[in-house]
Amino acid sequence: ATEAEQKDLVIVGGGVAGYVAAIKGAQEGLKVTCIEKRGTLGGTCLNVGCIPSKSLLNNSHLYHQILHDTKQRGIEVGDVKLNLGQLMKAKDTSVAGLTKGVEFLFKKNGVEYLKGTGAFQDEHTIKVQLNDGGETTVAGKNIIIATGSEATPFPGLEIDEKRVVSSTGAIALEKVPETLTVIGGGIIGLEMASVWSRLGSKVTVVEYLDAIGGPGMDAEIAKATQKILKKQGLIFKTQTKVISGDVSGDKVKLNIDSAKGGKEETIESDVVLVAIGRRPFTGGLGLEEVGVELDERGRVIIDQEYRTKIPHIRCIGDVTFGPMLAHKAEEEAVAVVEYIKKGYGHVNYGCIPSVMYTFPEVAWVGQSEQDLKKAGVKYRVGSFPFSANSRAKTNLDTEGMVKMLADPETDRLLGVHIIGPNAGEMIAEGTLALEYGASSEDIARTCHAHPTLAEAFKEAAMATYSKPIHM
Ligand code: FAD
Ligand code: NAD
């Protein structure tokens, strides 16, 4: 072991939370060390999450569109073949480019990068088992825990990443399974179901609740999404629970039951994806050594300045409270460094967008209708369908709508929900509007270029306080 050197900031975990905090810390003049065990930076998001899944979503959509949606556009294609190996290679190339890019940014900003597994030795010291062998220690005036999350396992169904897979196996299957069953109709479930269905699998999604989309999606939008995805060939079994499962021969059997207590049924498939949520990851960190506390769901308990019970040990990202999203982790990373350096920082948790990258995309920010009802908040609804938007019509992509919720008295925007082409890009406008406390009339009186999908956004705003022109 080398002599412990005192740094201004030591970060355990080089995911989005950790790497962004490291770069921001260095930019603020702090001496920073970031410890990551994976061998590459970027965490779940860059290596096995956001980036590889979006590569597969983008290219499988293109393949599916070429197969099924070219004739009406006046394009005649010949023999279309899937080269799954190349599809995976394209994904791996994107991942490698981005993770190396973060490593370059570390060098550029003078962040020390230790490849290894960190654990608390004491309140100021992290012991690191280096990936290349050996051990070192690094001491920090401030320490940030940014160790992220892992897939929640399904009891009794062992994940082997071949037949029973988490998202990590689902982004790396070596052949297109004939049949795929997805446990959990949340974001991971629906994104991966879309990918493999487009590539030729028969996909069944088993969801415990009566609606798909996971937490946060507006119920009306979730219903519309289910209808569209069903048309694309996905089979949904909602209000259905998986009781047990086992791998027998080259099939995986799942015993399912209606959540209301109905008839039991067995589904057999080549591959089962377990996508029932993610849980915080703190294994082997030695939190008990220093007395950092976890809540009943395993999340590190922090205050508003991201401090654990030990004030110089802070925590951000998936391993603590809030939505498990990369951009939420990134916001926290900037704010936590500002708290350390300046004593103040800011994240608006009411204004974090969510995007599901299916086709069409689903995106939202702020509150859903069911949230507002539950809270007893009065609201007005305005919506506008893409079938009445000129650009969507021109592009022959008319499914979906923009829906806005606003305060009936002040007209202040409360939530925006979009299902439609490019919803993930369009939600940025809703997020900005919400962050600035805009009214629906503010949006409606803002000139939007023609012909764009964003005009549907403007017209939904018009519909909220008055009437849209094109409906
Ligand atoms: P992580 O990214 O999990 O990073 C934590 C890192 O810490 C890991 O690399 C881990 O190896 C390391 N680590 C843990 N313990 C130690 C230790 N003791 N020593 C050293 N290193 C350690 N979010 C979005 O916003 N958009 C998306 O499109 C999206 N798509 C996703 C798709 C999938 C399939 C999945 C699984 C997730 C997706 N997410 C998406 C969620 C996103 O990946 C996470 O919210 C984000 O990665 C959280 O960042 P983090 O830094 O907190 O944790
Ligand atoms: P999720 O919480 O979004 O959805 C899990 C779904 O599984 C829920 O609908 C839940 O009701 C259902 N479920 C739970 N237990 C079940 C059971 N026993 N049987 C049947 N259904 C069950 O979780 P996820 O889809 O695993 O995603 C994990 C996290 O990763 C989320 O926080 C998500 O935000 C993040 N993520 C984000 C993106 C994105 O931003 N595009 C993409 C992928 C993942």
Coordinates of C-alpha atoms and ligand atoms in Angstrom, one line a residue:
A1 CA 0.0 0.0 0.0
T2 CA 1.2 3.5 -0.8
E3 CA 1.1 6.4 1.6
A4 CA -2.4 7.9 1.8
E5 CA -2.5 11.2 0.0
Q6 CA -5.1 13.8 1.0
K7 CA -7.3 14.9 -1.9
D8 CA -10.0 17.5 -1.9
L9 CA -12.5 15.1 -3.3
V10 CA -12.6 11.3 -3.6
I11 CA -15.5 9.8 -5.6
V12 CA -16.4 6.1 -5.4
G13 CA -18.1 5.2 -8.7
G14 CA -17.4 6.4 -12.2
G15 CA -20.9 6.4 -13.6
V16 CA -22.7 9.5 -14.8
A17 CA -23.0 10.7 -11.2
G18 CA -19.4 10.1 -10.3
Y19 CA -17.7 11.1 -13.5
V20 CA -19.6 14.4 -13.9
A21 CA -18.9 15.3 -10.2
A22 CA -15.2 14.5 -10.9
I23 CA -15.0 16.7 -13.9
K24 CA -17.0 19.5 -12.3
G25 CA -14.8 19.3 -9.2
A26 CA -11.6 19.6 -11.2
Q27 CA -13.1 22.5 -13.1
E28 CA -13.7 24.2 -9.7
G29 CA -10.1 23.7 -8.8
L30 CA -10.4 20.7 -6.5
K31 CA -7.9 17.9 -6.5
V32 CA -10.0 14.9 -7.4
T33 CA -9.7 11.1 -7.5
C34 CA -12.4 8.9 -9.0
I35 CA -12.5 5.2 -8.3
E36 CA -14.2 2.9 -10.8
K37 CA -14.1 -0.9 -10.8
R38 CA -15.7 -1.7 -14.2
G39 CA -12.6 -1.0 -16.2
T40 CA -14.3 1.7 -18.2
L41 CA -16.0 5.0 -17.1
G42 CA -19.6 6.0 -17.6
G43 CA -21.2 3.4 -15.4
T44 CA -24.5 1.7 -16.2
C45 CA -25.6 4.4 -18.5
L46 CA -22.7 4.4 -21.0
N47 CA -21.7 0.7 -20.7
V48 CA -24.9 -1.3 -20.4
G49 CA -27.8 1.2 -20.1
C50 CA -28.8 4.4 -21.9
I51 CA -26.3 4.3 -24.7
P52 CA -26.3 0.7 -25.9
S53 CA -30.1 0.4 -25.6
K54 CA -30.6 3.5 -27.7
S55 CA -28.2 2.2 -30.3
L56 CA -30.3 -1.0 -30.6
L57 CA -33.5 1.0 -30.5
N58 CA -32.4 3.3 -33.3
N59 CA -31.1 0.6 -35.6
S60 CA -33.8 -1.9 -34.9
H61 CA -36.4 0.8 -35.7
L62 CA -34.6 1.5 -39.0
Y63 CA -34.6 -2.2 -39.9
H64 CA -38.3 -2.5 -39.0
Q65 CA -39.1 0.6 -41.0
I66 CA -37.2 -0.6 -44.0
L67 CA -39.1 -4.0 -43.8
H68 CA -42.6 -2.6 -43.2
D69 CA -42.8 1.1 -44.0
T70 CA -41.2 1.9 -47.2
K71 CA -43.7 1.1 -49.9
Q72 CA -46.2 3.9 -49.1
R73 CA -43.2 6.3 -49.2
G74 CA -42.3 5.3 -52.7
I75 CA -39.2 3.3 -51.8
E76 CA -38.9 -0.2 -53.1
V77 CA -36.3 -2.2 -51.4
G78 CA -34.9 -5.6 -52.3
D79 CA -33.7 -8.3 -50.1
V80 CA -33.4 -6.9 -46.5
K81 CA -31.3 -8.9 -44.1
L82 CA -30.5 -8.6 -40.5
N83 CA -26.9 -8.8 -39.5
L84 CA -27.2 -9.1 -35.7
G85 CA -23.5 -9.2 -35.2
Q86 CA -23.0 -5.9 -37.0
L87 CA -25.9 -4.4 -35.2
M88 CA -24.2 -5.3 -31.9
K89 CA -20.8 -4.1 -33.2
A90 CA -22.3 -0.7 -34.1
K91 CA -23.6 -0.5 -30.5
D92 CA -20.2 -1.5 -29.1
T93 CA -18.5 1.1 -31.2
S94 CA -20.8 3.9 -29.8
V95 CA -20.2 2.7 -26.2
A96 CA -16.4 2.4 -26.6
G97 CA -16.2 5.9 -28.2
L98 CA -18.2 7.5 -25.4
T99 CA -16.5 5.7 -22.5
K100 CA -13.1 6.6 -23.9
G101 CA -14.3 10.1 -24.4
V102 CA -14.9 10.4 -20.6
E103 CA -11.5 9.0 -19.9
F104 CA -10.1 11.7 -22.2
L105 CA -12.0 14.4 -20.3
F106 CA -10.5 13.1 -17.0
K107 CA -7.0 13.5 -18.4
K108 CA -7.9 16.9 -19.8
N109 CA -9.2 18.1 -16.5
G110 CA -6.5 16.5 -14.4
V111 CA -8.8 14.0 -12.6
E112 CA -6.9 11.0 -11.1
Y113 CA -8.6 7.8 -12.2
L114 CA -8.1 4.6 -10.2
K115 CA -9.3 1.4 -11.7
G116 CA -10.4 -0.7 -8.8
T117 CA -13.0 -1.4 -6.1
G118 CA -13.3 1.1 -3.3
A119 CA -14.3 0.6 0.3
F120 CA -14.3 2.8 3.4
Q121 CA -11.3 2.2 5.7
D122 CA -12.3 5.1 7.9
E123 CA -14.3 8.3 7.5
H124 CA -11.6 10.0 5.3
T125 CA -9.9 7.0 3.7
I126 CA -10.9 4.7 0.9
K127 CA -9.1 1.5 0.4
V128 CA -8.9 0.4 -3.3
Q129 CA -8.4 -3.1 -4.6
L130 CA -6.8 -2.3 -7.9
N131 CA -8.1 -4.2 -11.0
D132 CA -4.5 -4.9 -11.9
G133 CA -3.7 -6.4 -8.6
G134 CA -2.5 -4.9 -5.4
E135 CA -4.1 -2.3 -3.1
T136 CA -3.8 1.4 -2.4
T137 CA -5.5 3.9 -0.2
V138 CA -6.6 7.4 -1.0
A139 CA -7.8 10.0 1.6
G140 CA -10.2 12.8 0.9
K141 CA -11.4 15.9 2.7
N142 CA -14.7 15.2 0.9
I143 CA -16.0 11.8 -0.3
I144 CA -18.9 11.2 -2.7
I145 CA -20.6 7.8 -2.9
A146 CA -21.8 7.3 -6.4
T147 CA -22.0 3.6 -6.7
G148 CA -25.3 3.4 -8.7
S149 CA -27.8 0.6 -8.9
E150 CA -28.3 -3.0 -10.1
A151 CA -31.2 -4.9 -11.5
T152 CA -33.7 -6.2 -8.9
P153 CA -33.7 -10.0 -9.2
F154 CA -36.9 -12.0 -9.4
P155 CA -37.0 -14.4 -6.5
G156 CA -36.4 -18.0 -7.6
L157 CA -35.3 -17.1 -11.1
E158 CA -31.5 -17.0 -11.4
I159 CA -30.2 -14.5 -13.9
D160 CA -27.6 -16.2 -16.2
E161 CA -27.7 -13.4 -18.8
K162 CA -28.3 -16.0 -21.6
R163 CA -31.8 -17.5 -21.0
V164 CA -32.9 -15.5 -18.0
V165 CA -31.5 -12.0 -18.6
S166 CA -31.4 -8.6 -17.0
S167 CA -31.2 -5.6 -19.3
T168 CA -27.4 -6.3 -19.5
G169 CA -28.0 -9.7 -21.2
A170 CA -30.9 -8.3 -23.2
I171 CA -28.6 -5.8 -25.0
A172 CA -26.2 -8.6 -26.0
L173 CA -28.2 -11.6 -27.1
E174 CA -26.3 -13.6 -29.7
K175 CA -29.4 -14.6 -31.7
V176 CA -32.9 -13.3 -32.1
P177 CA -35.0 -15.4 -29.7
E178 CA -38.1 -16.9 -31.3
T179 CA -40.0 -16.1 -28.1
L180 CA -39.2 -13.5 -25.4
T181 CA -41.2 -12.9 -22.2
V182 CA -40.6 -9.7 -20.3
I183 CA -41.4 -9.5 -16.6
G184 CA -42.2 -5.9 -15.9
G185 CA -43.8 -3.4 -18.3
G186 CA -41.8 -0.4 -17.2
I187 CA -39.3 1.5 -19.3
I188 CA -36.6 -1.2 -19.6
G189 CA -39.2 -3.8 -20.4
L190 CA -40.9 -1.8 -23.1
E191 CA -37.7 -0.5 -24.7
M192 CA -36.2 -4.0 -24.9
A193 CA -39.5 -5.6 -25.9
S194 CA -39.6 -3.1 -28.8
V195 CA -36.0 -3.9 -29.9
W196 CA -36.5 -7.7 -30.1
S197 CA -40.0 -7.6 -31.4
R198 CA -38.7 -5.4 -34.3
L199 CA -35.9 -7.9 -35.0
G200 CA -38.4 -10.8 -35.2
S201 CA -39.2 -12.2 -31.7
K202 CA -42.7 -12.9 -30.5
V203 CA -42.7 -10.8 -27.3
T204 CA -45.0 -11.1 -24.3
V205 CA -44.9 -8.4 -21.6
V206 CA -46.2 -9.5 -18.2
E207 CA -47.1 -6.5 -15.9
Y208 CA -48.4 -6.7 -12.4
L209 CA -50.3 -3.4 -12.5
D210 CA -53.2 -2.6 -14.8
A211 CA -51.1 -0.1 -16.8
I212 CA -47.7 -0.2 -18.5
G213 CA -45.0 2.4 -18.5
G214 CA -43.8 2.2 -14.9
P215 CA -44.1 5.0 -12.3
G216 CA -44.7 8.5 -13.5
M217 CA -46.3 8.0 -16.9
D218 CA -49.7 9.7 -17.3
A219 CA -52.5 7.1 -17.3
E220 CA -54.1 8.3 -20.5
I221 CA -50.7 8.4 -22.3
A222 CA -49.9 4.9 -20.9
K223 CA -53.1 3.6 -22.4
A224 CA -52.4 5.2 -25.8
T225 CA -48.9 3.7 -25.7
Q226 CA -50.2 0.2 -25.0
K227 CA -52.6 0.4 -27.9
I228 CA -49.9 1.5 -30.3
L229 CA -47.3 -1.1 -29.1
K230 CA -50.0 -3.8 -29.3
K231 CA -50.6 -2.8 -32.9
Q232 CA -46.8 -3.3 -33.5
G233 CA -47.2 -6.9 -32.3
L234 CA -46.4 -6.9 -28.6
I235 CA -48.6 -9.1 -26.4
F236 CA -49.5 -7.6 -23.1
K237 CA -50.6 -9.4 -20.0
T238 CA -51.4 -6.7 -17.5
Q239 CA -52.8 -7.3 -14.0
T240 CA -50.8 -10.5 -14.1
K241 CA -48.2 -11.7 -11.7
V242 CA -45.5 -14.2 -12.2
I243 CA -45.7 -16.8 -9.5
S244 CA -42.6 -18.9 -10.3
G245 CA -40.3 -19.8 -13.1
D246 CA -37.8 -22.4 -14.0
V247 CA -35.4 -23.2 -16.8
S248 CA -36.0 -26.6 -18.3
G249 CA -34.1 -27.8 -21.4
D250 CA -33.8 -24.9 -23.8
K251 CA -37.0 -23.2 -22.6
V252 CA -37.9 -21.0 -19.6
K253 CA -41.2 -21.6 -18.1
L254 CA -43.1 -19.0 -16.2
N255 CA -46.2 -19.7 -14.1
I256 CA -48.4 -16.7 -14.2
D257 CA -51.7 -15.8 -12.5
S258 CA -54.1 -12.9 -12.9
A259 CA -53.2 -10.4 -10.1
K260 CA -56.9 -10.4 -9.2
G261 CA -56.7 -14.2 -8.6
G262 CA -57.7 -15.9 -11.7
K263 CA -56.6 -18.9 -13.7
E264 CA -53.0 -20.0 -13.6
E265 CA -51.2 -20.3 -16.9
T266 CA -47.7 -21.3 -18.1
I267 CA -45.8 -19.3 -20.6
E268 CA -42.8 -21.0 -22.3
S269 CA -40.2 -18.9 -24.0
D270 CA -36.6 -19.0 -25.2
V271 CA -35.5 -16.0 -23.2
V272 CA -37.0 -14.2 -20.2
L273 CA -36.1 -10.6 -19.4
V274 CA -36.4 -9.6 -15.7
A275 CA -37.2 -5.9 -15.7
I276 CA -39.0 -5.2 -12.4
G277 CA -37.0 -2.2 -11.4
R278 CA -33.5 -1.5 -10.1
R279 CA -32.1 -1.3 -6.6
P280 CA -29.4 0.8 -5.0
F281 CA -25.9 -0.8 -5.0
T282 CA -23.7 -0.4 -1.9
G283 CA -22.3 -4.0 -1.7
G284 CA -18.8 -4.2 -0.2
L285 CA -18.5 -0.4 0.3
G286 CA -18.0 -0.8 4.0
L287 CA -20.7 1.8 4.9
E288 CA -21.1 0.1 8.3
E289 CA -17.5 0.9 9.1
V290 CA -18.3 4.6 9.0
G291 CA -22.0 4.6 10.0
V292 CA -23.5 5.8 6.8
E293 CA -27.2 4.9 7.0
L294 CA -29.5 3.2 4.4
D295 CA -33.3 3.4 4.3
E296 CA -35.6 0.4 4.1
R297 CA -35.1 0.2 0.3
G298 CA -31.3 0.3 0.6
R299 CA -30.9 3.9 -0.5
V300 CA -28.2 6.0 1.2
I301 CA -29.9 8.5 3.5
I302 CA -28.9 12.1 2.7
D303 CA -30.1 15.6 3.5
Q304 CA -30.8 18.4 1.0
E305 CA -27.1 19.1 0.5
Y306 CA -26.5 15.4 -0.3
R307 CA -24.7 14.9 3.1
T308 CA -24.9 11.6 4.8
K309 CA -24.9 11.4 8.6
I310 CA -21.1 12.1 8.3
P311 CA -21.2 15.6 6.7
H312 CA -18.1 15.3 4.5
I313 CA -19.4 12.0 3.0
R314 CA -22.1 12.9 0.4
C315 CA -24.0 10.7 -2.0
I316 CA -25.7 11.2 -5.4
G317 CA -27.2 9.3 -8.3
D318 CA -29.1 6.0 -8.4
V319 CA -27.8 4.9 -5.0
T320 CA -29.9 7.5 -3.2
F321 CA -33.4 9.0 -3.5
G322 CA -35.2 10.2 -6.6
P323 CA -35.7 8.9 -10.1
M324 CA -33.0 6.5 -11.5
L325 CA -32.1 8.6 -14.5
A326 CA -28.8 9.6 -15.9
H327 CA -29.7 13.3 -16.3
K328 CA -30.9 13.4 -12.7
A329 CA -27.5 12.0 -11.6
E330 CA -25.8 14.6 -13.7
E331 CA -27.7 17.5 -12.2
E332 CA -26.9 16.2 -8.7
A333 CA -23.2 15.8 -9.6
V334 CA -22.9 19.5 -10.5
A335 CA -25.0 20.6 -7.4
V336 CA -23.0 18.5 -4.9
V337 CA -19.7 20.0 -6.1
E338 CA -21.2 23.5 -5.8
Y339 CA -22.3 22.6 -2.2
I340 CA -18.8 21.5 -1.4
K341 CA -17.0 24.4 -3.1
K342 CA -19.5 27.3 -2.6
G343 CA -22.0 26.1 0.0
Y344 CA -25.0 26.3 -2.3
G345 CA -26.4 24.3 -5.2
H346 CA -29.7 23.6 -6.9
V347 CA -31.7 20.8 -8.5
N348 CA -35.4 21.2 -9.3
Y349 CA -36.8 17.7 -8.7
G350 CA -40.2 18.8 -9.9
C351 CA -38.7 19.4 -13.3
I352 CA -36.9 16.3 -14.4
P353 CA -38.0 14.9 -17.7
S354 CA -38.5 11.2 -18.5
V355 CA -38.3 9.7 -21.9
M356 CA -39.1 6.2 -23.2
Y357 CA -37.3 5.6 -26.5
T358 CA -39.9 3.3 -28.1
F359 CA -41.5 4.3 -31.4
P360 CA -43.2 6.6 -31.0
E361 CA -41.4 8.0 -28.1
V362 CA -43.1 8.8 -24.8
A363 CA -41.9 11.8 -22.8
W364 CA -43.1 13.7 -19.9
V365 CA -42.2 16.3 -17.3
G366 CA -44.0 17.6 -14.2
Q367 CA -47.1 16.1 -12.8
S368 CA -49.5 13.6 -14.4
E369 CA -53.3 13.8 -14.3
Q370 CA -53.4 11.0 -11.7
D371 CA -50.8 12.9 -9.5
L372 CA -52.9 16.0 -9.5
K373 CA -56.1 14.1 -8.8
K374 CA -54.4 12.3 -5.9
A375 CA -53.1 15.6 -4.5
G376 CA -56.5 17.3 -4.9
V377 CA -55.0 19.9 -7.2
K378 CA -57.4 21.5 -9.8
Y379 CA -56.1 21.5 -13.3
R380 CA -57.1 22.2 -16.9
V381 CA -56.2 19.9 -19.8
G382 CA -55.3 20.8 -23.3
S383 CA -54.2 18.3 -25.9
F384 CA -53.4 18.2 -29.6
P385 CA -53.0 15.1 -31.8
F386 CA -50.1 14.6 -34.2
S387 CA -52.7 13.5 -36.8
A388 CA -53.6 17.2 -37.1
N389 CA -50.0 18.4 -37.3
S390 CA -48.7 19.2 -40.8
R391 CA -45.2 17.9 -40.3
A392 CA -46.3 14.6 -38.7
K393 CA -48.8 14.2 -41.6
T394 CA -46.0 14.9 -44.2
N395 CA -43.8 12.4 -42.5
L396 CA -46.6 9.8 -42.3
D397 CA -45.9 9.5 -38.6
T398 CA -49.2 10.7 -37.1
E399 CA -49.7 8.6 -34.1
G400 CA -49.7 10.2 -30.7
M401 CA -50.5 13.6 -29.1
V402 CA -49.2 16.4 -26.8
K403 CA -51.1 16.9 -23.6
M404 CA -50.7 19.8 -21.2
L405 CA -51.9 20.3 -17.7
A406 CA -52.2 23.8 -16.3
D407 CA -53.5 25.6 -13.2
P408 CA -57.1 26.7 -14.0
E409 CA -56.7 30.0 -12.2
T410 CA -53.1 31.2 -13.0
D411 CA -52.7 29.1 -16.2
R412 CA -49.2 28.1 -14.9
L413 CA -48.0 24.9 -16.5
L414 CA -48.2 21.8 -14.2
G415 CA -47.2 19.0 -16.5
V416 CA -46.5 18.1 -20.1
H417 CA -47.0 14.6 -21.6
I418 CA -46.2 13.6 -25.1
I419 CA -46.4 10.4 -27.1
G420 CA -45.2 10.9 -30.6
P421 CA -42.3 11.1 -33.0
N422 CA -39.4 12.9 -31.4
A423 CA -41.2 13.3 -28.1
G424 CA -37.8 12.9 -26.4
E425 CA -36.5 16.1 -28.0
M426 CA -39.7 18.0 -27.8
I427 CA -39.9 17.5 -24.0
A428 CA -37.0 19.9 -23.6
E429 CA -39.3 22.8 -24.5
G430 CA -41.8 21.6 -21.9
T431 CA -39.0 21.3 -19.3
L432 CA -37.8 24.8 -20.0
A433 CA -41.3 26.2 -19.8
L434 CA -41.9 24.4 -16.5
E435 CA -38.6 25.5 -15.1
Y436 CA -39.3 29.1 -16.0
G437 CA -42.8 28.9 -14.5
A438 CA -44.5 29.5 -17.9
S439 CA -48.2 29.6 -18.4
S440 CA -49.8 27.7 -21.3
E441 CA -50.5 31.1 -22.9
D442 CA -46.8 32.0 -22.8
I443 CA -46.1 28.9 -24.9
A444 CA -49.0 29.5 -27.2
R445 CA -47.9 33.0 -27.9
T446 CA -44.3 31.9 -28.7
C447 CA -43.7 31.7 -32.4
H448 CA -43.0 28.1 -33.5
A449 CA -41.4 27.3 -36.9
H450 CA -43.6 25.8 -39.6
P451 CA -43.8 22.9 -40.5
T452 CA -42.5 21.3 -37.3
L453 CA -43.7 18.8 -34.8
A454 CA -43.2 21.5 -32.2
E455 CA -46.3 23.2 -33.6
A456 CA -48.3 20.4 -31.9
F457 CA -46.7 21.5 -28.7
K458 CA -47.9 25.1 -29.3
E459 CA -51.4 24.0 -30.3
A460 CA -51.7 21.8 -27.2
A461 CA -50.9 25.0 -25.2
M462 CA -53.5 26.9 -27.1
A463 CA -56.0 24.1 -26.3
T464 CA -55.2 24.5 -22.6
Y465 CA -56.5 28.1 -22.2
S466 CA -58.3 28.7 -25.5
K467 CA -58.7 26.7 -28.8
P468 CA -56.2 25.3 -31.2
I469 CA -56.3 26.6 -34.8
H470 CA -56.0 23.3 -36.6
M471 CA -58.6 21.2 -34.8
Ligands
FAD1 P1 -24.2 3.9 -12.3 O1 -24.2 4.4 -13.7 O2 -24.7 2.6 -12.0 O3 -22.6 4.0 -11.9 C1 -22.1 3.5 -10.7 C2 -20.7 3.0 -11.0 O4 -20.1 2.8 -9.7 C3 -20.7 1.7 -11.8 O5 -19.9 1.8 -12.9 C4 -20.1 0.7 -10.8 O6 -19.2 -0.2 -11.4 C5 -19.3 1.6 -9.9 N1 -19.1 1.1 -8.5 C6 -20.0 0.6 -7.7 N2 -19.4 0.2 -6.5 C7 -18.1 0.5 -6.6 C8 -17.0 0.4 -5.7 N3 -17.2 -0.1 -4.5 N4 -15.8 0.8 -6.2 C9 -15.7 1.3 -7.4 N5 -16.7 1.5 -8.3 C10 -17.9 1.1 -7.9 N6 -31.3 6.7 -17.8 C11 -31.6 7.8 -18.6 O7 -31.7 8.9 -18.1 N7 -31.9 7.6 -19.9 C12 -31.9 6.4 -20.5 O8 -32.2 6.3 -21.7 C13 -31.6 5.3 -19.7 N8 -31.6 4.1 -20.2 C14 -31.2 3.0 -19.4 C15 -31.3 1.7 -20.0 C16 -31.0 0.6 -19.2 C17 -30.9 -0.7 -19.8 C18 -30.6 0.8 -17.8 C19 -30.2 -0.4 -17.0 C20 -30.6 2.1 -17.3 C21 -30.9 3.2 -18.0 N9 -31.0 4.5 -17.5 C22 -31.3 5.5 -18.3 C23 -30.6 4.7 -16.1 C24 -29.2 5.2 -16.0 O9 -28.3 4.2 -16.5 C25 -28.8 5.5 -14.5 O10 -29.8 6.4 -13.9 C26 -27.5 6.1 -14.4 O11 -26.5 5.2 -14.9 C27 -27.1 6.4 -12.9 O12 -25.8 6.8 -12.8 P2 -25.0 6.6 -11.4 O13 -23.7 7.2 -11.7 O14 -25.8 7.0 -10.3 O15 -24.9 5.0 -11.3
NAD2 P1 -39.6 0.4 -13.7 O1 -39.8 0.7 -12.2 O2 -39.7 1.5 -14.7 O3 -40.7 -0.6 -14.1 C1 -40.8 -1.9 -13.5 C2 -42.2 -2.4 -13.8 O4 -42.3 -3.8 -13.4 C3 -43.4 -1.7 -13.2 O5 -44.3 -1.4 -14.1 C4 -43.8 -2.6 -12.1 O6 -45.2 -2.5 -11.8 C5 -43.5 -4.0 -12.8 N1 -43.3 -5.1 -11.8 C6 -42.7 -5.1 -10.7 N2 -42.7 -6.3 -10.1 C7 -43.3 -7.1 -11.0 C8 -43.7 -8.5 -11.0 N3 -43.3 -9.3 -10.0 N4 -44.4 -9.0 -12.0 C9 -44.7 -8.2 -13.0 N5 -44.4 -6.9 -13.1 C10 -43.8 -6.3 -12.1 O7 -38.2 -0.3 -13.7 P2 -37.3 -0.8 -15.0 O8 -38.1 -0.8 -16.2 O9 -36.7 -2.1 -14.5 O10 -36.3 0.3 -15.0 C11 -35.4 0.6 -13.9 C12 -34.9 2.0 -13.9 O11 -34.1 2.3 -15.0 C13 -36.0 3.0 -13.9 O12 -35.9 3.8 -12.8 C14 -35.9 3.7 -15.2 O13 -36.2 5.1 -15.0 C15 -34.4 3.5 -15.6 N6 -34.4 3.5 -17.0 C16 -34.7 4.6 -17.7 C17 -34.7 4.6 -19.1 C18 -35.0 5.8 -19.9 O14 -34.9 6.9 -19.3 N7 -35.3 5.7 -21.1 C19 -34.5 3.4 -19.8 C20 -34.3 2.3 -19.1 C21 -34.2 2.3 -17.7

